[in-house]
């Protein structure tokens, strides 16, 4: 019923969204992760569906309900997220990477729970995870590629750099040092930066509203005539 009130401006598109954190296991009972709740990515997935897109949501572990009418692909680690994304990439006309992917994982996963018996401190070697978005950018094709930049300092400069280096069409710059924006809250304040060097600031909005604003811009990039 809601769909009847929404513009069907994403009809015919297949939107692949990633959301949530990843978890990098250390042993059978512990992991390395971050504060991402998945709320922004799920809001984008629901909004894209309402606007007529076919939606595939590759999601790390979250407490959120599976959105209706959306293909949900649950994953845990960054490497699993990469596999799931690459597997469905060919179908996607738009990819939106809202997930907070862990940059590093423990170099080894202990088979048994690590015991605290050691003297002094425990040093954990970490290995770098694959950068999924950078990989998508290097084989972009005709797909529209949208990234997020989570920053606590030098927001615009860092986000602009990611936009260029990962070969994106649009990046959502997110100041995650604010308590009313970014990780694990219902509102967000973002700047949208484009390939041509332009940018715009959105006011503090609910994540559902940010999602629709973002999809407005994406629909326009897909169909410049409208
Ligand atoms: N990203 C990804 N794979 C990774 C790391 C990040 O696909 N291993 C994606 C995120 O989903 C996001 C974008 O890249 O869309 C930027 O993520 P962010 O953490 O802000 O930047 P990084 O490139 O990881 O750089 P840094 O954390 O050092 O700022
Ligand atoms: Ca990162």
Short mmCIF file of C-alpha atoms and ligand atoms in Angstrom, two decimals:
data_model
loop_
_atom_site.label_atom_id
_atom_site.label_comp_id
_atom_site.label_asym_id
_atom_site.label_seq_id
_atom_site.Cartn_x
_atom_site.Cartn_y
_atom_site.Cartn_z
CA UNK A 1 0.00 0.00 0.00
CA UNK A 2 2.83 2.39 0.84
CA UNK A 3 4.34 1.59 -2.54
CA UNK A 4 1.30 3.20 -4.18
CA UNK A 5 2.29 6.51 -2.62
CA UNK A 6 5.96 6.26 -3.59
CA UNK A 7 7.43 7.21 -6.93
CA UNK A 8 8.36 3.99 -8.75
CA UNK A 9 11.54 5.62 -9.99
CA UNK A 10 13.71 2.58 -9.28
CA UNK A 11 11.51 0.10 -11.16
CA UNK A 12 13.69 -2.11 -13.34
CA UNK A 13 16.78 -1.59 -11.17
CA UNK A 14 18.42 -4.23 -9.01
CA UNK A 15 19.89 -2.57 -5.94
CA UNK A 16 22.48 -4.46 -3.92
CA UNK A 17 22.82 -3.00 -0.43
CA UNK A 18 25.29 -4.04 2.26
CA UNK A 19 24.52 -3.23 5.87
CA UNK A 20 25.62 -3.75 9.42
CA UNK A 21 28.98 -4.61 10.93
CA UNK A 22 31.12 -7.62 10.22
CA UNK A 23 32.42 -9.90 12.95
CA UNK A 24 35.92 -11.29 12.82
CA UNK A 25 36.24 -14.33 15.04
CA UNK A 26 39.05 -14.75 17.46
CA UNK A 27 37.99 -18.01 19.03
CA UNK A 28 34.66 -19.86 19.49
CA UNK A 29 33.33 -17.21 21.90
CA UNK A 30 34.94 -13.90 20.87
CA UNK A 31 35.09 -11.53 17.93
CA UNK A 32 36.32 -8.15 16.73
CA UNK A 33 33.61 -5.80 15.43
CA UNK A 34 32.24 -2.24 15.53
CA UNK A 35 29.15 -0.32 16.66
CA UNK A 36 27.24 -0.41 13.37
CA UNK A 37 23.56 -1.27 13.93
CA UNK A 38 22.61 -1.76 10.28
CA UNK A 39 19.84 0.85 10.57
CA UNK A 40 21.06 3.04 7.69
CA UNK A 41 21.53 0.14 5.28
CA UNK A 42 18.18 -1.44 6.15
CA UNK A 43 16.45 1.92 5.70
CA UNK A 44 18.01 2.21 2.23
CA UNK A 45 16.97 -1.34 1.34
CA UNK A 46 13.35 -0.73 2.41
CA UNK A 47 13.17 2.61 0.63
CA UNK A 48 14.59 1.17 -2.60
CA UNK A 49 12.00 -1.61 -2.45
CA UNK A 50 9.19 0.92 -1.92
CA UNK A 51 10.40 2.81 -4.95
CA UNK A 52 10.09 -0.25 -7.16
CA UNK A 53 13.59 -1.77 -7.17
CA UNK A 54 14.44 -5.38 -6.74
CA UNK A 55 16.63 -5.38 -3.63
CA UNK A 56 19.34 -7.73 -2.39
CA UNK A 57 20.49 -6.98 1.15
CA UNK A 58 23.80 -8.49 2.22
CA UNK A 59 23.83 -7.99 5.95
CA UNK A 60 26.26 -8.55 8.77
CA UNK A 61 24.81 -9.52 12.16
CA UNK A 62 22.15 -7.02 13.33
CA UNK A 63 19.16 -7.00 15.65
CA UNK A 64 16.87 -5.76 12.85
CA UNK A 65 13.91 -7.59 11.34
CA UNK A 66 14.30 -8.94 7.80
CA UNK A 67 12.57 -6.40 5.53
CA UNK A 68 9.57 -7.70 3.61
CA UNK A 69 9.98 -8.28 -0.12
CA UNK A 70 13.76 -8.17 -0.03
CA UNK A 71 16.28 -10.94 -0.62
CA UNK A 72 18.28 -11.06 2.63
CA UNK A 73 21.73 -12.64 2.51
CA UNK A 74 23.11 -12.95 6.05
CA UNK A 75 26.89 -12.99 6.48
CA UNK A 76 29.24 -12.74 9.42
CA UNK A 77 32.79 -11.86 8.37
CA UNK A 78 34.21 -9.42 5.82
CA UNK A 79 35.40 -12.31 3.70
CA UNK A 80 31.91 -13.80 3.66
CA UNK A 81 30.47 -10.41 2.78
CA UNK A 82 32.91 -10.14 -0.13
CA UNK A 83 31.89 -13.60 -1.42
CA UNK A 84 28.18 -12.80 -1.15
CA UNK A 85 28.57 -9.45 -2.90
CA UNK A 86 30.71 -10.79 -5.74
CA UNK A 87 28.31 -13.68 -6.25
CA UNK A 88 25.40 -11.30 -6.86
CA UNK A 89 27.28 -8.46 -8.49
CA UNK A 90 26.35 -9.27 -12.09
CA UNK A 91 22.64 -8.83 -11.33
CA UNK A 92 23.10 -5.44 -9.69
CA UNK A 93 22.65 -2.12 -11.49
CA UNK A 94 23.28 -0.16 -8.30
CA UNK A 95 25.49 -1.09 -5.34
CA UNK A 96 25.23 0.81 -2.05
CA UNK A 97 27.84 -0.14 0.52
CA UNK A 98 26.50 1.02 3.85
CA UNK A 99 28.16 -1.80 5.79
CA UNK A 100 30.87 -1.07 8.35
CA UNK A 101 33.34 -3.71 7.27
CA UNK A 102 36.06 -4.59 9.77
CA UNK A 103 39.37 -3.51 8.23
CA UNK A 104 41.33 -6.19 10.08
CA UNK A 105 40.72 -9.70 11.32
CA UNK A 106 42.67 -11.80 13.81
CA UNK A 107 45.43 -13.54 11.86
CA UNK A 108 44.39 -16.83 13.42
CA UNK A 109 41.13 -18.14 14.79
CA UNK A 110 41.83 -20.34 17.80
CA UNK A 111 40.00 -23.68 17.68
CA UNK A 112 39.47 -23.59 21.42
CA UNK A 113 38.62 -20.71 23.72
CA UNK A 114 41.79 -18.72 24.44
CA UNK A 115 42.73 -19.12 28.10
CA UNK A 116 43.95 -16.28 30.27
CA UNK A 117 46.79 -18.26 31.78
CA UNK A 118 49.55 -16.25 30.11
CA UNK A 119 51.69 -13.86 32.13
CA UNK A 120 51.28 -10.19 31.20
CA UNK A 121 49.56 -8.95 28.05
CA UNK A 122 48.22 -10.87 25.09
CA UNK A 123 49.28 -9.58 21.70
CA UNK A 124 46.91 -10.30 18.84
CA UNK A 125 48.32 -10.17 15.33
CA UNK A 126 45.77 -8.82 12.82
CA UNK A 127 45.58 -9.23 9.07
CA UNK A 128 43.98 -6.83 6.66
CA UNK A 129 40.60 -7.73 5.22
CA UNK A 130 39.87 -7.28 1.53
CA UNK A 131 38.42 -3.86 0.63
CA UNK A 132 35.19 -4.96 -1.05
CA UNK A 133 34.23 -1.53 -2.33
CA UNK A 134 37.66 -0.83 -3.81
CA UNK A 135 37.42 -4.16 -5.62
CA UNK A 136 34.00 -3.25 -7.02
CA UNK A 137 35.40 0.09 -8.14
CA UNK A 138 38.22 -1.57 -10.04
CA UNK A 139 35.69 -3.57 -12.08
CA UNK A 140 32.89 -1.06 -12.10
CA UNK A 141 31.24 -1.61 -15.48
CA UNK A 142 28.05 0.42 -15.92
CA UNK A 143 26.97 -0.04 -12.34
CA UNK A 144 26.30 2.91 -10.12
CA UNK A 145 28.59 2.60 -7.09
CA UNK A 146 27.77 4.33 -3.82
CA UNK A 147 29.99 4.21 -0.75
CA UNK A 148 29.87 5.53 2.77
CA UNK A 149 32.72 7.21 4.59
CA UNK A 150 32.70 6.97 8.36
CA UNK A 151 35.01 9.64 9.73
CA UNK A 152 35.83 11.19 13.07
CA UNK A 153 38.11 13.91 11.62
CA UNK A 154 38.73 15.73 8.31
CA UNK A 155 35.38 14.50 7.02
CA UNK A 156 35.32 16.05 3.56
CA UNK A 157 38.94 15.50 2.72
CA UNK A 158 38.88 11.84 3.74
CA UNK A 159 35.55 11.16 2.05
CA UNK A 160 36.64 12.83 -1.18
CA UNK A 161 39.76 10.67 -1.19
CA UNK A 162 37.70 7.48 -0.83
CA UNK A 163 35.35 8.60 -3.61
CA UNK A 164 38.29 8.98 -5.99
CA UNK A 165 40.42 6.04 -4.92
CA UNK A 166 37.52 3.56 -4.94
CA UNK A 167 36.13 4.88 -8.24
CA UNK A 168 32.66 5.70 -6.87
CA UNK A 169 29.82 7.77 -8.32
CA UNK A 170 28.70 9.06 -4.96
CA UNK A 171 29.90 8.89 -1.39
CA UNK A 172 27.90 9.53 1.75
CA UNK A 173 30.19 11.31 4.19
CA UNK A 174 29.24 10.52 7.75
CA UNK A 175 30.67 12.28 10.78
CA UNK A 176 30.50 9.42 13.27
CA UNK A 177 31.96 11.47 16.12
CA UNK A 178 28.54 13.16 16.55
CA UNK A 179 26.19 11.50 19.00
CA UNK A 180 23.16 12.19 16.76
CA UNK A 181 24.62 10.73 13.57
CA UNK A 182 26.19 7.57 12.29
CA UNK A 183 26.53 4.37 14.29
CA UNK A 184 23.62 2.95 16.23
CA UNK A 185 21.25 5.95 16.32
CA UNK A 186 17.99 6.61 14.43
CA UNK A 187 19.10 9.91 12.88
CA UNK A 188 21.90 10.83 10.54
CA UNK A 189 23.58 13.99 9.24
CA UNK A 190 25.50 13.45 6.03
CA UNK A 191 27.09 15.18 3.10
CA UNK A 192 26.75 13.74 -0.36
CA UNK A 193 29.85 14.08 -2.53
CA UNK A 194 29.80 13.46 -6.27
CA UNK A 195 32.37 12.43 -8.83
CA UNK A 196 32.30 15.82 -10.57
CA UNK A 197 33.54 17.51 -7.41
CA UNK A 198 30.17 18.86 -6.30
CA UNK A 199 28.61 18.15 -2.94
CA UNK A 200 25.61 18.93 -0.77
CA UNK A 201 24.82 18.82 2.89
CA UNK A 202 21.63 17.19 4.18
CA UNK A 203 20.17 18.39 7.47
CA UNK A 204 19.85 16.11 10.49
CA UNK A 205 17.13 13.64 9.45
CA UNK A 206 15.71 10.28 10.41
CA UNK A 207 17.52 7.44 8.64
CA UNK A 208 14.41 6.63 6.57
CA UNK A 209 14.41 10.20 5.28
CA UNK A 210 18.16 10.14 4.59
CA UNK A 211 17.58 6.94 2.63
CA UNK A 212 14.91 8.55 0.46
CA UNK A 213 17.02 11.67 -0.13
CA UNK A 214 19.93 9.48 -1.17
CA UNK A 215 17.72 7.44 -3.51
CA UNK A 216 16.34 10.67 -5.04
CA UNK A 217 19.91 11.55 -6.04
CA UNK A 218 20.63 8.01 -7.23
CA UNK A 219 17.46 7.92 -9.37
CA UNK A 220 18.54 11.18 -10.95
CA UNK A 221 22.03 9.85 -11.69
CA UNK A 222 20.46 6.77 -13.30
CA UNK A 223 18.01 8.73 -15.43
CA UNK A 224 19.47 12.18 -16.03
CA UNK A 225 16.50 13.04 -18.31
CA UNK A 226 14.00 12.99 -15.42
N1 LIG B 1 34.55 -0.93 2.75
C1 LIG B 1 34.57 -2.16 2.13
N2 LIG B 1 35.47 -3.12 2.53
C2 LIG B 1 36.35 -2.85 3.52
C3 LIG B 1 36.34 -1.60 4.16
C4 LIG B 1 35.42 -0.65 3.76
O1 LIG B 1 33.77 -2.39 1.22
N3 LIG B 1 37.21 -3.80 3.89
C5 LIG B 1 33.59 0.10 2.29
C6 LIG B 1 32.56 0.49 3.32
O2 LIG B 1 31.41 -0.33 3.20
C7 LIG B 1 32.26 1.94 2.96
C8 LIG B 1 33.57 2.42 2.37
O3 LIG B 1 34.31 1.26 1.99
O4 LIG B 1 31.27 2.04 1.96
C9 LIG B 1 34.39 3.27 3.27
O5 LIG B 1 34.59 2.63 4.49
P1 LIG B 1 35.43 3.36 5.61
O6 LIG B 1 35.62 2.43 6.78
O7 LIG B 1 34.86 4.72 5.88
O8 LIG B 1 36.84 3.61 4.87
P2 LIG B 1 38.09 2.71 4.62
O9 LIG B 1 38.34 2.70 3.14
O10 LIG B 1 37.97 1.38 5.28
O11 LIG B 1 39.26 3.55 5.28
P3 LIG B 1 39.48 3.91 6.84
O12 LIG B 1 38.65 2.98 7.69
O13 LIG B 1 40.95 3.73 7.05
O14 LIG B 1 39.05 5.35 7.00
CA1 LIG B 2 37.33 1.12 7.48
#
